Short mmCIF file of C-alpha atoms in Angstrom, two decimals:
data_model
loop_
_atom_site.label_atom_id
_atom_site.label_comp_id
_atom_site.label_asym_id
_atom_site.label_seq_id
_atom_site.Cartn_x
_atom_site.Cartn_y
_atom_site.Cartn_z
CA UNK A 1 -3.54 -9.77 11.68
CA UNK A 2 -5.09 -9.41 8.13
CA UNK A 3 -6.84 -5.99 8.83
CA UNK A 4 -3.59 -4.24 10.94
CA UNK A 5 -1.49 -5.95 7.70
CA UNK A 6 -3.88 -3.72 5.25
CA UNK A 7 -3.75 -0.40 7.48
CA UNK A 8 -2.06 2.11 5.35
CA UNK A 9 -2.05 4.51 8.47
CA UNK A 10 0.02 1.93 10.23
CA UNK A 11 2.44 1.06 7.10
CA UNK A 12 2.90 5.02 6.52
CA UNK A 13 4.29 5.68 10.43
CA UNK A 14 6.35 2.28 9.82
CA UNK A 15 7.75 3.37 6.76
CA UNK A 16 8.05 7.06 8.09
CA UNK A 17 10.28 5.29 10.89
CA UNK A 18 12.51 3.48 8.79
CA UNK A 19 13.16 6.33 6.56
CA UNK A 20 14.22 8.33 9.80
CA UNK A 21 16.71 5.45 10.76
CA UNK A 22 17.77 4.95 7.19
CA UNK A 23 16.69 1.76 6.90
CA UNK A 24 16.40 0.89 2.85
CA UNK A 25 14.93 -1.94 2.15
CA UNK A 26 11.53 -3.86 3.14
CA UNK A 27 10.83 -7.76 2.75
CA UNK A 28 7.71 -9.31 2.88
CA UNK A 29 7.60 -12.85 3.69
CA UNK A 30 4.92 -14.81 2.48
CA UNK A 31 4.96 -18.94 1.61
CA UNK A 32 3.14 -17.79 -1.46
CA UNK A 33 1.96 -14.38 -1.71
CA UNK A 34 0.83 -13.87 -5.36
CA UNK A 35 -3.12 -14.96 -5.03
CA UNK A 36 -3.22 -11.75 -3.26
CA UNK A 37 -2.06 -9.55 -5.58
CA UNK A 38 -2.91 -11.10 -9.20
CA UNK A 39 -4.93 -13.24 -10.59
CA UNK A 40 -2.92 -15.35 -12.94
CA UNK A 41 -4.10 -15.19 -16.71
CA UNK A 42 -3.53 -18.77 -17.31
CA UNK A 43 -4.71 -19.62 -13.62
CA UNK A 44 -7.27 -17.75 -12.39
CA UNK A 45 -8.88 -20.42 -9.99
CA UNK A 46 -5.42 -19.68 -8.03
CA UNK A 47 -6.74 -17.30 -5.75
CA UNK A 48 -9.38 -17.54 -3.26
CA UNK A 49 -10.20 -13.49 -3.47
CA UNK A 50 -13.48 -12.50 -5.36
CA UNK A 51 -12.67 -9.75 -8.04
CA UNK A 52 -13.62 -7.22 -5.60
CA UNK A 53 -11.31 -8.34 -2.98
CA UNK A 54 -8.28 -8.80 -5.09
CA UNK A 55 -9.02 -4.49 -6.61
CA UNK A 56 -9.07 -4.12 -2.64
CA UNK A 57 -5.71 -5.87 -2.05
CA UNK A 58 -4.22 -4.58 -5.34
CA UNK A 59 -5.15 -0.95 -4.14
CA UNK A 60 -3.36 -1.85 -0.98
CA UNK A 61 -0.12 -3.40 -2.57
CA UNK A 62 0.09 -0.67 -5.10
CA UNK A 63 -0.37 2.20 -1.99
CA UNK A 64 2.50 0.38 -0.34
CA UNK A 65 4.98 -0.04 -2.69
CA UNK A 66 4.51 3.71 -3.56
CA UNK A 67 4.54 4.80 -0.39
CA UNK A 68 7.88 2.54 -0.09
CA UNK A 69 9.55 4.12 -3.31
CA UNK A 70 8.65 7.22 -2.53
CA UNK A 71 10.93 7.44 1.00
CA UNK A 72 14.24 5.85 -0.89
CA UNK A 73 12.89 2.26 0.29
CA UNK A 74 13.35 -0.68 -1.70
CA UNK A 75 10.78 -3.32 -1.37
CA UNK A 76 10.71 -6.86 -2.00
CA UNK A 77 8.08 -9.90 -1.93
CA UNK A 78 9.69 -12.91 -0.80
CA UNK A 79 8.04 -16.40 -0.56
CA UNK A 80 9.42 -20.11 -0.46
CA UNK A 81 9.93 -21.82 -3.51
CA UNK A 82 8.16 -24.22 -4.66
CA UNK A 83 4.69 -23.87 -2.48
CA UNK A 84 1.99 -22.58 -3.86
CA UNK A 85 -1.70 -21.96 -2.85
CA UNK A 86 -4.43 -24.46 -1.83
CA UNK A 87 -6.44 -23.20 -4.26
CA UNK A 88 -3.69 -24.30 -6.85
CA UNK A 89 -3.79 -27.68 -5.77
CA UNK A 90 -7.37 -27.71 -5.50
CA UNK A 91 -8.20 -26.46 -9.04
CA UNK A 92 -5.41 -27.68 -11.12
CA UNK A 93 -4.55 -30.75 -9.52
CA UNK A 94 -0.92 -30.50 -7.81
CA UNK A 95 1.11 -28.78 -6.08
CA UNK A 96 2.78 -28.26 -2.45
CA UNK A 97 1.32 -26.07 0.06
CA UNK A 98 3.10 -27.02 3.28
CA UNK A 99 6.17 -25.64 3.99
CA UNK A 100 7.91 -29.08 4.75
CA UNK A 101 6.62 -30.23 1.47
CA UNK A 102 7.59 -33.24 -0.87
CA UNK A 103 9.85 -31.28 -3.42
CA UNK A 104 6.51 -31.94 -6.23
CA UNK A 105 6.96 -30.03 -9.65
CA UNK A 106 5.87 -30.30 -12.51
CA UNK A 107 5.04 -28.38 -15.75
CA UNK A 108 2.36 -26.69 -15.09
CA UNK A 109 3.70 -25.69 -11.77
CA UNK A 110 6.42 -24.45 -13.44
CA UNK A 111 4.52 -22.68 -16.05
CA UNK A 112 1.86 -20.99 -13.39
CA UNK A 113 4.84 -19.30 -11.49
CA UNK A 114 6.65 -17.85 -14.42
CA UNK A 115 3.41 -16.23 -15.40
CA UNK A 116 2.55 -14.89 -12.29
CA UNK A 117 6.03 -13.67 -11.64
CA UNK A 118 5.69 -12.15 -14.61
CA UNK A 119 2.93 -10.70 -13.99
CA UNK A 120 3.31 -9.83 -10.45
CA UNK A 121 6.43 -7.51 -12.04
CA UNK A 122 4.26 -6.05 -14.51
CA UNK A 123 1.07 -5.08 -12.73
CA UNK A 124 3.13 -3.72 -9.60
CA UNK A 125 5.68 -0.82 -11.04
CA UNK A 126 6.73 0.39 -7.50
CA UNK A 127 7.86 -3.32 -6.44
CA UNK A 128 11.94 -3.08 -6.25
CA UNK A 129 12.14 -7.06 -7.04
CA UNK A 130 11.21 -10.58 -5.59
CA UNK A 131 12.66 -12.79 -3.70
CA UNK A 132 12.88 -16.57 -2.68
CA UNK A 133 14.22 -18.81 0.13
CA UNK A 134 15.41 -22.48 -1.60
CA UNK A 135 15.21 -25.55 0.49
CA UNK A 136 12.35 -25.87 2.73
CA UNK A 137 9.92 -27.57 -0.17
CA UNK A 138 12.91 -28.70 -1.57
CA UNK A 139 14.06 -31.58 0.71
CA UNK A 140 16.05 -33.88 -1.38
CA UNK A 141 16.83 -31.53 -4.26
CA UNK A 142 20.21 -31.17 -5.19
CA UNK A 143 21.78 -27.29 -5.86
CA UNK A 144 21.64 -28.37 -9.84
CA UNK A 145 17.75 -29.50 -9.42
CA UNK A 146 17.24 -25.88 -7.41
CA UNK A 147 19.15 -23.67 -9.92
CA UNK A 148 17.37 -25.27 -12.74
CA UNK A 149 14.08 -25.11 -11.23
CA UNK A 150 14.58 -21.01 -10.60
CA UNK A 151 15.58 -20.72 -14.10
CA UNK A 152 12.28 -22.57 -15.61
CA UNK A 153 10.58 -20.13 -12.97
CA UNK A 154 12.12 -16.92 -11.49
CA UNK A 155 14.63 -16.08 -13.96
CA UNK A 156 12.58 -17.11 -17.11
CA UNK A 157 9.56 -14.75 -15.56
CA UNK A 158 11.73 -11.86 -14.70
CA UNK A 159 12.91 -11.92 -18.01
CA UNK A 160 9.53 -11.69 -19.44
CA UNK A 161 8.33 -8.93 -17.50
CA UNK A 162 7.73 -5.25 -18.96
CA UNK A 163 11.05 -4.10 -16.96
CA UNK A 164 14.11 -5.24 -14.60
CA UNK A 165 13.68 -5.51 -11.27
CA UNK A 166 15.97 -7.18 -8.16
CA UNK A 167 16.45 -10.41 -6.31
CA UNK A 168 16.99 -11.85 -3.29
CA UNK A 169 18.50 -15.32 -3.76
CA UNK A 170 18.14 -17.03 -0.20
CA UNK A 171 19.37 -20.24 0.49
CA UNK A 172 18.86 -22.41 3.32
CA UNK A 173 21.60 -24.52 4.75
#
């Protein structure tokens, strides 16, 4: 579905629709969404996009999340905790990328999603916030280990960033 998930025609008459039924807000689930919209400063191995591609899917996000704003909705990237790309594992050496993963961390991990939340925030100014689902990569974790883990990550990124934005804080039971 890759090309009907880049039609702007088809995201415009979507869009158009909610704002007719007064829907507000649009989520976009992902397992880990950010190769396709940055490539991380610190990490830039992360994503599997050439240069070109990337402008192409940054045009796209950017097009969206206007076109979002711009009919009173708020929308949101959402992705699952802990995973991150293939290409992560593959260049820097760890990392989960199966949803029913191990519950693996690390420092670096840690390190390469502040950034890119960070910079995910900064480079997109019509995204209304993130969001994240705890549990699925996180089998074994205690709350404490979860909450800590978002701090080091989510929280500690957000904070960094240019400007505020909101969160969706989902937890599965």
């Amino acid at each position: 579905n890759s090309e009907l998930c880049k039609d702007l025609d088809m995201w415009r008459t979507f869009l158009d629709m909610m704002a007719e039924n007064r829907f507000n807000a649009l989520t976009l689930w992902s397992l880990h969404p950010f190769p396709y919209m940055v490539k991380a400063k610190s990490f830039p191995k992360a994503t599997p996009l050439s240069d070109a591609e990337l402008a192409e899917w940054k045009r796209f996000w950017t097009a969206l999340f206007n076109m979002a704003r711009a009919r009173g909705i708020d929308n949101y990237s959402v992705n699952w905790n802990i995973i991150v790309s293939k290409r992560v594992r593959e260049h820097y050496g760890e990392g989960n990328t199966g949803l029913w993963a191990d519950g693996y961390t690390s420092p670096q991990i840690e390190r390469y999603m502040r950034e890119t939340v960070t910079q995910v925030i900064n480079d997109y100014p019509d995204l209304t916030g993130l969001g994240i689902t705890m549990g699925e990569a996180m089998q074994g974790w205690t709350g404490e280990q979860e909450t800590d883990w978002m701090e080091k990550t989510f929280f500690a990124g957000i904070r960094a960033a240019n400007r505020k934005v909101k969160f969706i804080y989902r937890a599965a039971l």
